[in-house]
Amino acid sequence: MSTIHLTTIIKSDIHNVYDLSRDIDLHQKSTSKTNEKAIAGRTSGMIELNETVTWRAKHLGFYQTHTSKIVDMKKPYQFTDVMLKGRFKSFKHQHIFREDGKNTIMTDILEFESPFGIIGQLFNYFFLKNYMKKFLVKRNEMIKNAAENNKINT
């Protein structure tokens, strides 16, 4: 199992940051390099508790699909999505938000495991963990930019 902890400080209201983090349209803009598109379930707007989204994207040279579901949500402090269907053996992403003065501290905790036993573990260690971290950093930069420039509607 690999775990990524990522903290992003955003000069914006917690409600704004929370909503931007759930925005399917903004997510698609932030993942334009992988041509990520929501193709089933919630395909636009803000995802809510118990909703699913199926993404189609080109990662590592192959088109893949990944279906996740929002399994826990406490507005505007956190939400958690888990993979229902996809290439990972397991995948859980916690999105946590807290206020700090005029800033919002956004924390991502991403836990994932590749299939294929020891080969999957080695792939996680040598490549996939770094790849996933860069993917999250890019996404968070887009959220930060939108929030700090008061672009609530993407």
PDB file of C-alpha atoms in Angstrom:
ATOM      1  CA  MET A   1       0.000   0.000   0.000  1.00  0.00           C
ATOM      2  CA  SER A   2       1.283   3.460  -0.911  1.00  0.00           C
ATOM      3  CA  THR A   3       0.171   6.653   0.816  1.00  0.00           C
ATOM      4  CA  ILE A   4       0.557  10.232  -0.368  1.00  0.00           C
ATOM      5  CA  HIS A   5       0.032  13.139   2.045  1.00  0.00           C
ATOM      6  CA  LEU A   6      -0.202  16.501   0.327  1.00  0.00           C
ATOM      7  CA  THR A   7      -0.959  19.864   1.957  1.00  0.00           C
ATOM      8  CA  THR A   8      -1.908  22.976  -0.004  1.00  0.00           C
ATOM      9  CA  ILE A   9      -2.442  26.408   1.575  1.00  0.00           C
ATOM     10  CA  ILE A  10      -5.046  28.456  -0.255  1.00  0.00           C
ATOM     11  CA  LYS A  11      -5.909  32.103   0.408  1.00  0.00           C
ATOM     12  CA  SER A  12      -9.653  31.627   0.134  1.00  0.00           C
ATOM     13  CA  ASP A  13     -12.791  30.778   2.074  1.00  0.00           C
ATOM     14  CA  ILE A  14     -13.172  27.119   3.079  1.00  0.00           C
ATOM     15  CA  HIS A  15     -16.581  26.835   1.359  1.00  0.00           C
ATOM     16  CA  ASN A  16     -15.129  28.066  -1.928  1.00  0.00           C
ATOM     17  CA  VAL A  17     -12.165  25.660  -1.786  1.00  0.00           C
ATOM     18  CA  TYR A  18     -14.404  22.759  -0.775  1.00  0.00           C
ATOM     19  CA  ASP A  19     -16.775  23.338  -3.684  1.00  0.00           C
ATOM     20  CA  LEU A  20     -13.960  23.743  -6.209  1.00  0.00           C
ATOM     21  CA  SER A  21     -12.494  20.437  -4.992  1.00  0.00           C
ATOM     22  CA  ARG A  22     -15.770  18.660  -5.786  1.00  0.00           C
ATOM     23  CA  ASP A  23     -16.211  20.337  -9.179  1.00  0.00           C
ATOM     24  CA  ILE A  24     -16.118  17.748 -11.977  1.00  0.00           C
ATOM     25  CA  ASP A  25     -15.637  20.424 -14.655  1.00  0.00           C
ATOM     26  CA  LEU A  26     -12.608  21.956 -12.912  1.00  0.00           C
ATOM     27  CA  HIS A  27     -11.142  18.474 -12.397  1.00  0.00           C
ATOM     28  CA  GLN A  28     -11.394  17.817 -16.135  1.00  0.00           C
ATOM     29  CA  LYS A  29      -9.605  21.108 -16.875  1.00  0.00           C
ATOM     30  CA  SER A  30      -6.833  20.248 -14.417  1.00  0.00           C
ATOM     31  CA  THR A  31      -6.252  16.873 -16.076  1.00  0.00           C
ATOM     32  CA  SER A  32      -6.173  18.013 -19.689  1.00  0.00           C
ATOM     33  CA  LYS A  33      -2.736  16.381 -20.199  1.00  0.00           C
ATOM     34  CA  THR A  34      -4.278  12.950 -19.668  1.00  0.00           C
ATOM     35  CA  ASN A  35      -7.465  13.858 -21.563  1.00  0.00           C
ATOM     36  CA  GLU A  36      -9.476  12.866 -18.487  1.00  0.00           C
ATOM     37  CA  LYS A  37     -13.234  12.979 -19.057  1.00  0.00           C
ATOM     38  CA  ALA A  38     -16.187  12.108 -16.847  1.00  0.00           C
ATOM     39  CA  ILE A  39     -18.148   9.586 -18.916  1.00  0.00           C
ATOM     40  CA  ALA A  40     -20.733   8.131 -16.497  1.00  0.00           C
ATOM     41  CA  GLY A  41     -22.420   8.897 -13.197  1.00  0.00           C
ATOM     42  CA  ARG A  42     -21.962  12.567 -12.265  1.00  0.00           C
ATOM     43  CA  THR A  43     -20.349  14.118 -15.354  1.00  0.00           C
ATOM     44  CA  SER A  44     -20.497  17.827 -14.475  1.00  0.00           C
ATOM     45  CA  GLY A  45     -21.053  20.142 -11.539  1.00  0.00           C
ATOM     46  CA  MET A  46     -20.268  19.290  -7.927  1.00  0.00           C
ATOM     47  CA  ILE A  47     -20.252  15.669  -6.850  1.00  0.00           C
ATOM     48  CA  GLU A  48     -22.283  14.820  -3.743  1.00  0.00           C
ATOM     49  CA  LEU A  49     -22.470  12.063  -1.139  1.00  0.00           C
ATOM     50  CA  ASN A  50     -23.192   8.586  -2.581  1.00  0.00           C
ATOM     51  CA  GLU A  51     -22.714   9.759  -6.155  1.00  0.00           C
ATOM     52  CA  THR A  52     -20.343   8.019  -8.542  1.00  0.00           C
ATOM     53  CA  VAL A  53     -18.234   9.241 -11.416  1.00  0.00           C
ATOM     54  CA  THR A  54     -16.489   7.189 -14.063  1.00  0.00           C
ATOM     55  CA  TRP A  55     -13.384   8.764 -15.534  1.00  0.00           C
ATOM     56  CA  ARG A  56     -11.713   7.843 -18.808  1.00  0.00           C
ATOM     57  CA  ALA A  57      -8.123   9.012 -19.217  1.00  0.00           C
ATOM     58  CA  LYS A  58      -4.858   8.155 -20.873  1.00  0.00           C
ATOM     59  CA  HIS A  59      -2.314   7.196 -18.233  1.00  0.00           C
ATOM     60  CA  LEU A  60       1.024   5.554 -18.960  1.00  0.00           C
ATOM     61  CA  GLY A  61       0.161   5.318 -22.657  1.00  0.00           C
ATOM     62  CA  PHE A  62      -3.135   3.454 -22.201  1.00  0.00           C
ATOM     63  CA  TYR A  63      -6.739   4.589 -21.958  1.00  0.00           C
ATOM     64  CA  GLN A  64      -8.193   3.462 -18.659  1.00  0.00           C
ATOM     65  CA  THR A  65     -11.438   3.876 -16.765  1.00  0.00           C
ATOM     66  CA  HIS A  66     -11.804   4.474 -13.055  1.00  0.00           C
ATOM     67  CA  THR A  67     -15.137   4.563 -11.216  1.00  0.00           C
ATOM     68  CA  SER A  68     -15.241   6.132  -7.773  1.00  0.00           C
ATOM     69  CA  LYS A  69     -17.942   6.868  -5.245  1.00  0.00           C
ATOM     70  CA  ILE A  70     -18.200   9.541  -2.573  1.00  0.00           C
ATOM     71  CA  VAL A  71     -18.642   7.426   0.556  1.00  0.00           C
ATOM     72  CA  ASP A  72     -18.303  10.094   3.264  1.00  0.00           C
ATOM     73  CA  MET A  73     -18.961  13.822   3.266  1.00  0.00           C
ATOM     74  CA  LYS A  74     -19.040  16.481   5.971  1.00  0.00           C
ATOM     75  CA  LYS A  75     -19.431  19.877   4.307  1.00  0.00           C
ATOM     76  CA  PRO A  76     -17.165  21.890   4.194  1.00  0.00           C
ATOM     77  CA  TYR A  77     -14.574  19.882   6.114  1.00  0.00           C
ATOM     78  CA  GLN A  78     -14.031  16.633   4.265  1.00  0.00           C
ATOM     79  CA  PHE A  79     -15.121  14.102   1.705  1.00  0.00           C
ATOM     80  CA  THR A  80     -13.775  10.683   0.783  1.00  0.00           C
ATOM     81  CA  ASP A  81     -13.933   8.797  -2.474  1.00  0.00           C
ATOM     82  CA  VAL A  82     -13.118   5.157  -3.043  1.00  0.00           C
ATOM     83  CA  MET A  83     -12.609   3.190  -6.221  1.00  0.00           C
ATOM     84  CA  LEU A  84     -15.433   0.868  -7.189  1.00  0.00           C
ATOM     85  CA  LYS A  85     -13.905  -0.253 -10.474  1.00  0.00           C
ATOM     86  CA  GLY A  86     -10.519   0.315 -12.068  1.00  0.00           C
ATOM     87  CA  ARG A  87      -6.911  -0.784 -12.411  1.00  0.00           C
ATOM     88  CA  PHE A  88      -5.913  -0.426  -8.765  1.00  0.00           C
ATOM     89  CA  LYS A  89      -6.269  -3.215  -6.238  1.00  0.00           C
ATOM     90  CA  SER A  90      -7.518  -0.517  -3.830  1.00  0.00           C
ATOM     91  CA  PHE A  91      -7.844   3.271  -3.970  1.00  0.00           C
ATOM     92  CA  LYS A  92      -9.064   5.694  -1.291  1.00  0.00           C
ATOM     93  CA  HIS A  93      -8.745   9.485  -1.447  1.00  0.00           C
ATOM     94  CA  GLN A  94      -9.535  11.636   1.596  1.00  0.00           C
ATOM     95  CA  HIS A  95      -9.977  15.372   0.982  1.00  0.00           C
ATOM     96  CA  ILE A  96      -9.678  17.347   4.241  1.00  0.00           C
ATOM     97  CA  PHE A  97     -10.181  21.095   4.721  1.00  0.00           C
ATOM     98  CA  ARG A  98      -9.628  23.368   7.701  1.00  0.00           C
ATOM     99  CA  GLU A  99      -9.636  27.103   8.233  1.00  0.00           C
ATOM    100  CA  ASP A 100      -6.513  28.937   9.347  1.00  0.00           C
ATOM    101  CA  GLY A 101      -7.283  32.650   9.535  1.00  0.00           C
ATOM    102  CA  LYS A 102      -8.091  33.795   6.004  1.00  0.00           C
ATOM    103  CA  ASN A 103      -6.559  30.646   4.515  1.00  0.00           C
ATOM    104  CA  THR A 104      -7.883  27.173   3.895  1.00  0.00           C
ATOM    105  CA  ILE A 105      -5.540  24.261   4.505  1.00  0.00           C
ATOM    106  CA  MET A 106      -6.408  21.543   2.001  1.00  0.00           C
ATOM    107  CA  THR A 107      -4.984  18.103   2.765  1.00  0.00           C
ATOM    108  CA  ASP A 108      -5.099  15.100   0.472  1.00  0.00           C
ATOM    109  CA  ILE A 109      -4.483  11.613   1.805  1.00  0.00           C
ATOM    110  CA  LEU A 110      -4.368   9.169  -1.071  1.00  0.00           C
ATOM    111  CA  GLU A 111      -3.950   5.460  -0.324  1.00  0.00           C
ATOM    112  CA  PHE A 112      -3.633   3.032  -3.210  1.00  0.00           C
ATOM    113  CA  GLU A 113      -2.374  -0.403  -4.024  1.00  0.00           C
ATOM    114  CA  SER A 114      -1.520  -1.889  -7.376  1.00  0.00           C
ATOM    115  CA  PRO A 115      -2.388  -5.445  -8.320  1.00  0.00           C
ATOM    116  CA  PHE A 116       0.257  -8.064  -9.209  1.00  0.00           C
ATOM    117  CA  GLY A 117       1.807  -8.656  -5.776  1.00  0.00           C
ATOM    118  CA  ILE A 118       5.494  -7.858  -5.427  1.00  0.00           C
ATOM    119  CA  ILE A 119       5.728  -6.546  -8.988  1.00  0.00           C
ATOM    120  CA  GLY A 120       2.922  -4.089  -8.247  1.00  0.00           C
ATOM    121  CA  GLN A 121       4.636  -3.039  -5.005  1.00  0.00           C
ATOM    122  CA  LEU A 122       7.883  -2.364  -6.841  1.00  0.00           C
ATOM    123  CA  PHE A 123       6.023  -0.411  -9.540  1.00  0.00           C
ATOM    124  CA  ASN A 124       4.346   1.681  -6.799  1.00  0.00           C
ATOM    125  CA  TYR A 125       7.655   2.359  -5.082  1.00  0.00           C
ATOM    126  CA  PHE A 126       9.762   3.199  -8.133  1.00  0.00           C
ATOM    127  CA  PHE A 127       7.231   4.985 -10.326  1.00  0.00           C
ATOM    128  CA  LEU A 128       3.537   5.163  -9.538  1.00  0.00           C
ATOM    129  CA  LYS A 129       3.692   7.007  -6.201  1.00  0.00           C
ATOM    130  CA  ASN A 130       5.646   9.878  -7.746  1.00  0.00           C
ATOM    131  CA  TYR A 131       3.370   9.916 -10.812  1.00  0.00           C
ATOM    132  CA  MET A 132       0.257  10.134  -8.623  1.00  0.00           C
ATOM    133  CA  LYS A 133       1.777  12.868  -6.447  1.00  0.00           C
ATOM    134  CA  LYS A 134       2.541  15.005  -9.522  1.00  0.00           C
ATOM    135  CA  PHE A 135      -1.027  14.415 -10.726  1.00  0.00           C
ATOM    136  CA  LEU A 136      -2.431  15.677  -7.390  1.00  0.00           C
ATOM    137  CA  VAL A 137      -0.080  18.677  -7.267  1.00  0.00           C
ATOM    138  CA  LYS A 138      -1.261  19.774 -10.729  1.00  0.00           C
ATOM    139  CA  ARG A 139      -4.901  19.378  -9.718  1.00  0.00           C
ATOM    140  CA  ASN A 140      -4.349  21.310  -6.475  1.00  0.00           C
ATOM    141  CA  GLU A 141      -2.582  24.138  -8.337  1.00  0.00           C
ATOM    142  CA  MET A 142      -5.701  24.538 -10.483  1.00  0.00           C
ATOM    143  CA  ILE A 143      -7.968  24.575  -7.395  1.00  0.00           C
ATOM    144  CA  LYS A 144      -5.682  27.102  -5.669  1.00  0.00           C
ATOM    145  CA  ASN A 145      -5.600  29.366  -8.724  1.00  0.00           C
ATOM    146  CA  ALA A 146      -9.376  29.257  -9.171  1.00  0.00           C
ATOM    147  CA  ALA A 147     -10.047  29.875  -5.463  1.00  0.00           C
ATOM    148  CA  GLU A 148      -7.574  32.707  -5.075  1.00  0.00           C
ATOM    149  CA  ASN A 149      -8.908  34.419  -8.184  1.00  0.00           C
ATOM    150  CA  ASN A 150     -12.534  34.044  -7.002  1.00  0.00           C
ATOM    151  CA  LYS A 151     -13.500  31.783  -9.879  1.00  0.00           C
ATOM    152  CA  ILE A 152     -16.189  29.772  -8.128  1.00  0.00           C
ATOM    153  CA  ASN A 153     -17.910  28.774 -11.368  1.00  0.00           C
ATOM    154  CA  THR A 154     -15.487  27.128 -13.767  1.00  0.00           C
TER     155      THR A 154
END
